[in-house]
Amino acid sequence: MSKNDQIENNLVPIDNKDAGSASNFTSERGEKNKLFGENVKGSLRDFGISVAATVIGNVAKQGMSLAGKVLEEAGQKSDKTFGERMKEELISHGWGLVDKLDDDLGDRQREFEANLQDNLSDRFGSGFGEFASATNNIINRQTAMQVARNMRQTMENSDTKRDAGLVIPEDIRSFTDIRYGADPRWNLLDVYRPYDQDGKGGELKKIPVIVNVHGGAWIYGDKETYRFYCAGLAQRGFAVINYSYRLAPEHRFPCALIDTNNVFFWLSEHSDQYGLDLNNIFIMADSAGANIAGQFICMLINKEYAANFDFRPPEGIKINAAAFNCGAYDPLKFMGEKELMKGLVTQDETPIRSGILNVSDYINEAFPPVYLMSCVGDFCFKFLEPMKEALNRYGIEHLTKIYGSEEEPLFHVFHLTVGDDLAEEVNDRECSFFKNYIKRSRKQNVKHAAQ
């Protein structure tokens, strides 16, 4: 039996009396509210959020058939144009749609929701509040899952096209699929380093390390997506750690941060084996990865921030400098306490808990020097200014570079396009920035690598 068949079997028919009440209720609320309800439920239906129907069926069994009828009617009369536009926006702009929907619907949404909840609460008493909360959570999570699937497919298609024909350069030594945590699928990392940094006998000299935190809207990407980019960074004289982390919405915040923390534990424990200089650690990150990397740095430097979590970073780890590209540093400052964002990212949906997603609120004077890159045409450009303001507030050394123009805009994370002249310029500049913060030691320890 298919999932849709199971859902249909769970639905309980609504009797004529309740159907008439639902119809009268909808008419009483006017065409404006009715249209909004039809559009929203239509968009959910287009997304395939069938779990909502299951919930309504269960509620109907308990005598709350009016709520089921309202949602059923709204779904049947859906506006396909709205649903199609919603999906297009999600695919092309990711979380940006959340803001757009709030702007477009505004007071109309709040009026409809208030009227609907008041009416149903009057009819069904306090039990409706529990039902509404449970329904919203399920619809929110299921919507997030469908959004994630759509976005992942689109992003994967784009990245596959971008990287077609690329191979790991012959001058790069690779150590791949190294476990750093408990999850056999996601807790894997690769190490890339240039052969010309090896000793004469094949020893691995300790060289500066870049830990790359990949982007992907918190829901997409892994080390395979970034292998050519990271190998290119290694060609610039660094050992590069390229790792996968668990993705939302299946694994919500702080899972990616926990995995990042575990990567640094792995680094501290395997530095001799892979020739990694713990005195010279740098972080490279883009998009949502800049948010995760920023959170990790804040854990290192801010005890108040670290106290929000039940895990601790490894002792003695210090970040010399960071480079953030097209970063989404403070998602909730622009997305607000939006249900879709919380479904995608957070597992504790209270404002206090979700508020620790924002990086700039926890920066202090111990934050490392930062290279900030963005471009005209990047949908994350709006995140740049608050980050700069926070760095300026505490006197943190930083360099900002903005590419493109209104006449010739670029696109989000354009620097990942290996072989593109402008992308290579970005990567050259950022690695040169890192080299300004390398600490020179008198002696480099060497260790034969495990094969």
mmCIF file of C-alpha atoms in Angstrom, residues 25-342:
data_model
loop_
_atom_site.group_PDB
_atom_site.id
_atom_site.type_symbol
_atom_site.label_atom_id
_atom_site.label_comp_id
_atom_site.label_asym_id
_atom_site.label_seq_id
_atom_site.Cartn_x
_atom_site.Cartn_y
_atom_site.Cartn_z
ATOM 1 C CA PHE A 25 -17.783 29.431 8.431
ATOM 2 C CA THR A 26 -15.746 29.924 5.274
ATOM 3 C CA SER A 27 -18.336 32.264 3.791
ATOM 4 C CA GLU A 28 -18.513 34.319 6.952
ATOM 5 C CA ARG A 29 -14.814 35.062 6.843
ATOM 6 C CA GLY A 30 -15.007 36.713 3.442
ATOM 7 C CA GLU A 31 -13.341 36.228 0.135
ATOM 8 C CA LYS A 32 -9.980 37.644 1.216
ATOM 9 C CA ASN A 33 -9.421 35.139 3.993
ATOM 10 C CA LYS A 34 -10.835 32.346 1.897
ATOM 11 C CA LEU A 35 -8.452 33.102 -0.964
ATOM 12 C CA PHE A 36 -5.480 33.168 1.381
ATOM 13 C CA GLY A 37 -6.436 29.840 2.902
ATOM 14 C CA GLU A 38 -6.913 28.266 -0.505
ATOM 15 C CA ASN A 39 -3.549 29.520 -1.708
ATOM 16 C CA VAL A 40 -1.586 28.381 1.320
ATOM 17 C CA LYS A 41 -3.179 24.950 1.478
ATOM 18 C CA GLY A 42 -2.798 24.637 -2.264
ATOM 19 C CA SER A 43 0.916 25.272 -1.993
ATOM 20 C CA LEU A 44 1.215 22.650 0.730
ATOM 21 C CA ARG A 45 -0.718 20.215 -1.426
ATOM 22 C CA ASP A 46 1.563 20.940 -4.385
ATOM 23 C CA PHE A 47 4.515 20.131 -2.150
ATOM 24 C CA GLY A 48 2.972 16.773 -1.357
ATOM 25 C CA ILE A 49 2.592 17.395 2.355
ATOM 26 C CA SER A 50 0.279 14.490 2.791
ATOM 27 C CA VAL A 51 0.879 14.164 6.513
ATOM 28 C CA ALA A 52 -1.494 17.095 7.052
ATOM 29 C CA ALA A 53 -4.333 14.970 5.704
ATOM 30 C CA THR A 54 -3.427 12.202 8.118
ATOM 31 C CA VAL A 55 -3.565 14.579 11.048
ATOM 32 C CA ILE A 56 -6.938 15.926 9.957
ATOM 33 C CA GLY A 57 -8.272 12.386 9.679
ATOM 34 C CA ASN A 58 -7.185 11.555 13.205
ATOM 35 C CA VAL A 59 -8.677 14.767 14.541
ATOM 36 C CA ALA A 60 -11.967 14.043 12.785
ATOM 37 C CA LYS A 61 -12.209 10.781 14.697
ATOM 38 C CA GLN A 62 -12.171 12.847 17.888
ATOM 39 C CA GLY A 63 -15.075 15.012 16.789
ATOM 40 C CA MET A 64 -13.053 17.894 15.306
ATOM 41 C CA SER A 65 -14.337 17.396 11.788
ATOM 42 C CA LEU A 66 -14.918 21.090 11.175
ATOM 43 C CA ALA A 67 -11.181 21.768 11.141
ATOM 44 C CA GLY A 68 -10.740 18.940 8.679
ATOM 45 C CA LYS A 69 -13.446 20.313 6.393
ATOM 46 C CA VAL A 70 -11.930 23.798 6.342
ATOM 47 C CA LEU A 71 -8.538 22.452 5.322
ATOM 48 C CA GLU A 72 -10.051 20.000 2.853
ATOM 49 C CA GLU A 73 -12.031 22.698 1.037
ATOM 50 C CA ALA A 74 -9.026 25.000 0.938
ATOM 51 C CA GLY A 75 -6.861 22.261 -0.565
ATOM 52 C CA GLN A 76 -9.395 21.333 -3.270
ATOM 53 C CA LYS A 77 -9.680 24.917 -4.470
ATOM 54 C CA SER A 78 -5.953 25.564 -4.502
ATOM 55 C CA ASP A 79 -4.343 28.197 -6.672
ATOM 56 C CA LYS A 80 -1.689 26.345 -8.657
ATOM 57 C CA THR A 81 0.039 29.563 -9.665
ATOM 58 C CA PHE A 82 0.871 30.333 -6.040
ATOM 59 C CA GLY A 83 2.244 26.852 -5.455
ATOM 60 C CA GLU A 84 4.369 26.950 -8.577
ATOM 61 C CA ARG A 85 5.791 30.342 -7.663
ATOM 62 C CA MET A 86 6.551 29.128 -4.163
ATOM 63 C CA LYS A 87 8.502 26.137 -5.430
ATOM 64 C CA GLU A 88 10.443 28.210 -7.953
ATOM 65 C CA GLU A 89 11.463 30.696 -5.294
ATOM 66 C CA LEU A 90 12.562 27.960 -2.908
ATOM 67 C CA ILE A 91 14.694 26.284 -5.540
ATOM 68 C CA SER A 92 16.362 29.460 -6.790
ATOM 69 C CA HIS A 93 16.729 31.387 -3.564
ATOM 70 C CA GLY A 94 16.418 28.845 -0.772
ATOM 71 C CA TRP A 95 15.543 30.516 2.480
ATOM 72 C CA GLY A 96 14.970 33.887 0.779
ATOM 73 C CA LEU A 97 11.383 32.905 0.031
ATOM 74 C CA VAL A 98 10.536 32.927 3.720
ATOM 75 C CA ASP A 99 11.037 36.686 3.856
ATOM 76 C CA LYS A 100 9.220 37.198 0.565
ATOM 77 C CA LEU A 101 6.136 35.307 1.679
ATOM 78 C CA ASP A 102 5.964 37.337 4.865
ATOM 79 C CA ASP A 103 6.148 40.579 2.883
ATOM 80 C CA ASP A 104 3.578 39.443 0.306
ATOM 81 C CA LEU A 105 0.981 38.101 2.694
ATOM 82 C CA GLY A 106 1.533 40.266 5.779
ATOM 83 C CA ASP A 107 -1.600 41.344 7.619
ATOM 84 C CA ARG A 108 -3.818 39.121 5.472
ATOM 85 C CA GLN A 109 -2.101 36.040 6.852
ATOM 86 C CA ARG A 110 -2.280 37.176 10.462
ATOM 87 C CA GLU A 111 -5.946 38.169 10.158
ATOM 88 C CA PHE A 112 -6.898 34.840 8.630
ATOM 89 C CA GLU A 113 -4.982 32.815 11.206
ATOM 90 C CA ALA A 114 -6.434 34.789 14.117
ATOM 91 C CA ASN A 115 -10.013 34.460 12.852
ATOM 92 C CA LEU A 116 -9.636 30.768 12.125
ATOM 93 C CA GLN A 117 -8.088 29.932 15.474
ATOM 94 C CA ASP A 118 -10.616 32.011 17.437
ATOM 95 C CA ASN A 119 -13.537 30.317 15.722
ATOM 96 C CA LEU A 120 -12.211 26.794 16.144
ATOM 97 C CA SER A 121 -11.154 27.428 19.743
ATOM 98 C CA ASP A 122 -14.666 28.647 20.551
ATOM 99 C CA ARG A 123 -16.188 25.515 19.052
ATOM 100 C CA PHE A 124 -13.787 22.920 20.418
ATOM 101 C CA GLY A 125 -12.319 24.415 23.598
ATOM 102 C CA SER A 126 -8.759 24.172 24.899
ATOM 103 C CA GLY A 127 -8.078 20.900 23.097
ATOM 104 C CA PHE A 128 -7.829 22.759 19.810
ATOM 105 C CA GLY A 129 -4.659 24.530 20.941
ATOM 106 C CA GLU A 130 -2.838 21.242 21.337
ATOM 107 C CA PHE A 131 -4.124 20.046 17.985
ATOM 108 C CA ALA A 132 -3.041 23.250 16.218
ATOM 109 C CA SER A 133 0.431 23.116 17.708
ATOM 110 C CA ALA A 134 0.940 19.490 16.743
ATOM 111 C CA THR A 135 -0.400 20.071 13.235
ATOM 112 C CA ASN A 136 1.825 23.099 12.653
ATOM 113 C CA ASN A 137 4.910 21.216 13.796
ATOM 114 C CA ILE A 138 4.212 18.249 11.537
ATOM 115 C CA ILE A 139 3.358 20.368 8.493
ATOM 116 C CA ASN A 140 6.426 22.531 9.144
ATOM 117 C CA ARG A 141 8.766 19.547 9.356
ATOM 118 C CA GLN A 142 7.252 17.801 6.350
ATOM 119 C CA THR A 143 7.335 20.994 4.294
ATOM 120 C CA ALA A 144 10.990 21.363 5.218
ATOM 121 C CA MET A 145 11.713 17.828 4.051
ATOM 122 C CA GLN A 146 10.120 18.430 0.661
ATOM 123 C CA VAL A 147 11.870 21.782 0.284
ATOM 124 C CA ALA A 148 15.174 20.102 1.120
ATOM 125 C CA ARG A 149 14.641 17.376 -1.469
ATOM 126 C CA ASN A 150 13.824 19.901 -4.189
ATOM 127 C CA MET A 151 16.768 22.136 -3.354
ATOM 128 C CA ARG A 152 19.212 19.233 -3.102
ATOM 129 C CA GLN A 153 18.345 17.974 -6.552
ATOM 130 C CA THR A 154 18.683 21.424 -8.096
ATOM 131 C CA MET A 155 21.978 22.147 -6.349
ATOM 132 C CA GLU A 156 23.394 18.744 -7.234
ATOM 133 C CA ASN A 157 22.557 19.214 -10.902
ATOM 134 C CA SER A 158 24.269 22.604 -10.889
ATOM 135 C CA ASP A 159 27.396 21.349 -9.106
ATOM 136 C CA THR A 160 27.692 18.297 -11.344
ATOM 137 C CA LYS A 161 27.643 20.541 -14.394
ATOM 138 C CA ARG A 162 30.170 22.926 -12.808
ATOM 139 C CA ASP A 163 32.676 20.167 -11.975
ATOM 140 C CA ALA A 164 32.327 18.103 -15.160
ATOM 141 C CA GLY A 165 35.710 16.873 -16.390
ATOM 142 C CA LEU A 166 37.669 17.914 -13.285
ATOM 143 C CA VAL A 167 40.184 15.588 -11.614
ATOM 144 C CA ILE A 168 42.376 15.835 -8.530
ATOM 145 C CA PRO A 169 45.695 17.383 -9.661
ATOM 146 C CA GLU A 170 48.673 15.027 -9.879
ATOM 147 C CA ASP A 171 50.731 17.218 -7.562
ATOM 148 C CA ILE A 172 48.273 16.676 -4.701
ATOM 149 C CA ARG A 173 48.464 13.811 -2.238
ATOM 150 C CA SER A 174 45.071 12.575 -1.050
ATOM 151 C CA PHE A 175 43.948 10.660 2.028
ATOM 152 C CA THR A 176 40.262 9.911 1.633
ATOM 153 C CA ASP A 177 37.235 8.602 3.537
ATOM 154 C CA ILE A 178 38.726 8.919 7.013
ATOM 155 C CA ARG A 179 36.212 8.416 9.825
ATOM 156 C CA TYR A 180 36.158 11.217 12.393
ATOM 157 C CA GLY A 181 32.887 10.410 14.185
ATOM 158 C CA ALA A 182 30.173 7.863 14.795
ATOM 159 C CA ASP A 183 28.039 8.362 11.678
ATOM 160 C CA PRO A 184 29.378 6.114 8.878
ATOM 161 C CA ARG A 185 27.715 8.166 6.127
ATOM 162 C CA TRP A 186 28.394 11.738 7.170
ATOM 163 C CA ASN A 187 31.369 11.665 9.538
ATOM 164 C CA LEU A 188 34.031 11.261 6.861
ATOM 165 C CA LEU A 189 36.865 13.556 5.828
ATOM 166 C CA ASP A 190 39.620 13.814 3.239
ATOM 167 C CA VAL A 191 43.057 15.362 3.628
ATOM 168 C CA TYR A 192 44.782 16.989 0.665
ATOM 169 C CA ARG A 193 48.354 18.226 0.726
ATOM 170 C CA PRO A 194 50.938 19.138 -1.931
ATOM 171 C CA TYR A 195 53.572 16.513 -2.733
ATOM 172 C CA ASP A 196 56.258 19.195 -2.805
ATOM 173 C CA GLN A 197 55.833 19.617 0.956
ATOM 174 C CA ASP A 198 56.879 16.008 1.624
ATOM 175 C CA GLY A 199 60.343 15.161 2.867
ATOM 176 C CA LYS A 200 62.874 13.322 0.717
ATOM 177 C CA GLY A 201 61.918 9.983 2.208
ATOM 178 C CA GLY A 202 58.200 10.573 1.889
ATOM 179 C CA GLU A 203 57.864 12.023 5.362
ATOM 180 C CA LEU A 204 55.033 14.438 5.880
ATOM 181 C CA LYS A 205 56.358 17.746 7.072
ATOM 182 C CA LYS A 206 53.952 19.628 9.258
ATOM 183 C CA ILE A 207 52.426 22.408 7.204
ATOM 184 C CA PRO A 208 49.648 24.977 7.818
ATOM 185 C CA VAL A 209 46.122 23.560 7.780
ATOM 186 C CA ILE A 210 42.909 24.837 6.213
ATOM 187 C CA VAL A 211 39.687 23.288 7.501
ATOM 188 C CA ASN A 212 36.993 23.819 4.871
ATOM 189 C CA VAL A 213 33.380 24.090 6.053
ATOM 190 C CA HIS A 214 31.162 23.599 3.025
ATOM 191 C CA GLY A 215 27.953 25.484 2.335
ATOM 192 C CA GLY A 216 24.617 24.302 0.986
ATOM 193 C CA ALA A 217 21.849 26.060 2.946
ATOM 194 C CA TRP A 218 22.430 23.665 5.880
ATOM 195 C CA ILE A 219 20.654 20.953 3.888
ATOM 196 C CA TYR A 220 22.970 20.049 1.012
ATOM 197 C CA GLY A 221 26.542 19.148 0.169
ATOM 198 C CA ASP A 222 29.364 16.913 1.321
ATOM 199 C CA LYS A 223 33.100 16.515 0.878
ATOM 200 C CA GLU A 224 32.684 15.111 -2.629
ATOM 201 C CA THR A 225 31.060 18.354 -3.749
ATOM 202 C CA TYR A 226 34.141 20.302 -2.597
ATOM 203 C CA ARG A 227 37.000 17.937 -3.445
ATOM 204 C CA PHE A 228 38.290 19.821 -6.491
ATOM 205 C CA TYR A 229 38.031 23.191 -4.776
ATOM 206 C CA CYS A 230 39.876 21.876 -1.710
ATOM 207 C CA ALA A 231 42.566 20.220 -3.813
ATOM 208 C CA GLY A 232 43.096 23.613 -5.439
ATOM 209 C CA LEU A 233 43.575 25.213 -2.029
ATOM 210 C CA ALA A 234 46.164 22.542 -1.216
ATOM 211 C CA GLN A 235 48.098 23.531 -4.347
ATOM 212 C CA ARG A 236 48.636 26.895 -2.670
ATOM 213 C CA GLY A 237 50.786 25.349 0.052
ATOM 214 C CA PHE A 238 48.341 24.076 2.669
ATOM 215 C CA ALA A 239 47.112 20.794 4.038
ATOM 216 C CA VAL A 240 43.343 20.930 3.563
ATOM 217 C CA ILE A 241 40.749 19.037 5.574
ATOM 218 C CA ASN A 242 37.569 18.571 3.561
ATOM 219 C CA TYR A 243 34.761 16.963 5.545
ATOM 220 C CA SER A 244 31.104 16.022 5.362
ATOM 221 C CA TYR A 245 28.709 16.826 8.173
ATOM 222 C CA ARG A 246 25.155 15.788 8.964
ATOM 223 C CA LEU A 247 22.539 17.828 7.141
ATOM 224 C CA ALA A 248 19.228 19.377 8.110
ATOM 225 C CA PRO A 249 16.340 18.791 8.240
ATOM 226 C CA GLU A 250 17.059 15.143 9.048
ATOM 227 C CA HIS A 251 19.778 16.305 11.459
ATOM 228 C CA ARG A 252 18.972 19.743 12.780
ATOM 229 C CA PHE A 253 21.037 22.260 14.733
ATOM 230 C CA PRO A 254 23.452 21.773 16.401
ATOM 231 C CA CYS A 255 24.345 18.499 14.611
ATOM 232 C CA ALA A 256 26.541 20.194 11.983
ATOM 233 C CA LEU A 257 28.288 22.159 14.734
ATOM 234 C CA ILE A 258 28.877 18.977 16.752
ATOM 235 C CA ASP A 259 30.412 17.339 13.679
ATOM 236 C CA THR A 260 32.610 20.364 13.045
ATOM 237 C CA ASN A 261 33.759 20.239 16.646
ATOM 238 C CA ASN A 262 34.620 16.555 16.225
ATOM 239 C CA VAL A 263 36.691 17.345 13.135
ATOM 240 C CA PHE A 264 38.885 19.570 15.278
ATOM 241 C CA PHE A 265 39.200 16.809 17.877
ATOM 242 C CA TRP A 266 40.322 14.533 15.050
ATOM 243 C CA LEU A 267 42.784 17.188 13.885
ATOM 244 C CA SER A 268 44.314 17.552 17.340
ATOM 245 C CA GLU A 269 44.711 13.770 17.651
ATOM 246 C CA HIS A 270 46.089 13.017 14.155
ATOM 247 C CA SER A 271 48.332 15.982 13.434
ATOM 248 C CA ASP A 272 51.519 13.890 13.515
ATOM 249 C CA GLN A 273 50.098 11.178 11.282
ATOM 250 C CA TYR A 274 49.123 13.553 8.475
ATOM 251 C CA GLY A 275 51.659 16.354 8.907
ATOM 252 C CA LEU A 276 49.253 18.994 10.221
ATOM 253 C CA ASP A 277 50.677 22.035 11.999
ATOM 254 C CA LEU A 278 48.491 22.766 15.023
ATOM 255 C CA ASN A 279 50.139 26.163 15.419
ATOM 256 C CA ASN A 280 48.735 27.255 12.067
ATOM 257 C CA ILE A 281 45.061 26.415 11.659
ATOM 258 C CA PHE A 282 42.801 28.356 9.311
ATOM 259 C CA ILE A 283 39.106 28.079 8.476
ATOM 260 C CA MET A 284 37.652 28.503 4.997
ATOM 261 C CA ALA A 285 33.860 28.534 4.678
ATOM 262 C CA ASP A 286 31.050 29.646 2.398
ATOM 263 C CA SER A 287 27.314 30.312 2.616
ATOM 264 C CA ALA A 288 25.745 28.280 5.455
ATOM 265 C CA GLY A 289 29.203 26.885 6.148
ATOM 266 C CA ALA A 290 30.289 30.373 7.209
ATOM 267 C CA ASN A 291 27.488 30.313 9.763
ATOM 268 C CA ILE A 292 28.660 26.947 11.120
ATOM 269 C CA ALA A 293 32.322 27.981 11.105
ATOM 270 C CA GLY A 294 31.464 31.234 12.855
ATOM 271 C CA GLN A 295 29.557 29.324 15.526
ATOM 272 C CA PHE A 296 32.547 27.073 16.126
ATOM 273 C CA ILE A 297 34.891 30.039 16.482
ATOM 274 C CA CYS A 298 32.461 31.656 18.921
ATOM 275 C CA MET A 299 32.527 28.462 20.974
ATOM 276 C CA LEU A 300 36.314 28.764 21.164
ATOM 277 C CA ILE A 301 36.385 32.414 22.227
ATOM 278 C CA ASN A 302 33.118 33.044 24.070
ATOM 279 C CA LYS A 303 32.348 31.042 27.223
ATOM 280 C CA GLU A 304 28.830 32.464 27.344
ATOM 281 C CA TYR A 305 28.107 31.132 23.879
ATOM 282 C CA ALA A 306 29.756 27.767 24.569
ATOM 283 C CA ALA A 307 27.574 27.359 27.666
ATOM 284 C CA ASN A 308 24.547 26.915 25.379
ATOM 285 C CA PHE A 309 25.805 23.459 24.387
ATOM 286 C CA ASP A 310 26.466 20.191 26.184
ATOM 287 C CA PHE A 311 29.734 19.569 24.306
ATOM 288 C CA ARG A 312 33.052 21.398 24.444
ATOM 289 C CA PRO A 313 35.728 22.174 21.845
ATOM 290 C CA PRO A 314 39.172 20.564 22.118
ATOM 291 C CA GLU A 315 41.613 22.367 24.375
ATOM 292 C CA GLY A 316 44.483 24.233 22.797
ATOM 293 C CA ILE A 317 42.864 24.746 19.383
ATOM 294 C CA LYS A 318 43.210 28.287 18.088
ATOM 295 C CA ILE A 319 42.191 29.659 14.698
ATOM 296 C CA ASN A 320 44.842 31.948 13.195
ATOM 297 C CA ALA A 321 42.480 33.487 10.612
ATOM 298 C CA ALA A 322 39.302 32.744 8.675
ATOM 299 C CA ALA A 323 37.926 33.440 5.202
ATOM 300 C CA PHE A 324 34.163 33.591 4.753
ATOM 301 C CA ASN A 325 32.671 33.616 1.255
ATOM 302 C CA CYS A 326 29.085 34.741 0.582
ATOM 303 C CA GLY A 327 28.309 33.902 4.188
ATOM 304 C CA ALA A 328 24.878 33.521 5.792
ATOM 305 C CA TYR A 329 26.185 34.603 9.192
ATOM 306 C CA ASP A 330 22.975 35.577 10.960
ATOM 307 C CA PRO A 331 20.052 33.675 9.409
ATOM 308 C CA LEU A 332 17.405 34.683 11.924
ATOM 309 C CA LYS A 333 18.161 38.400 11.652
ATOM 310 C CA PHE A 334 16.755 38.344 8.150
ATOM 311 C CA MET A 335 14.562 35.266 8.171
ATOM 312 C CA GLY A 336 13.014 35.976 11.558
ATOM 313 C CA GLU A 337 11.356 33.309 13.665
ATOM 314 C CA LYS A 338 9.924 31.711 10.541
ATOM 315 C CA GLU A 339 8.410 28.249 10.707
ATOM 316 C CA LEU A 340 10.086 26.975 7.554
ATOM 317 C CA MET A 341 13.530 28.098 8.709
ATOM 318 C CA LYS A 342 13.032 26.411 12.065
#
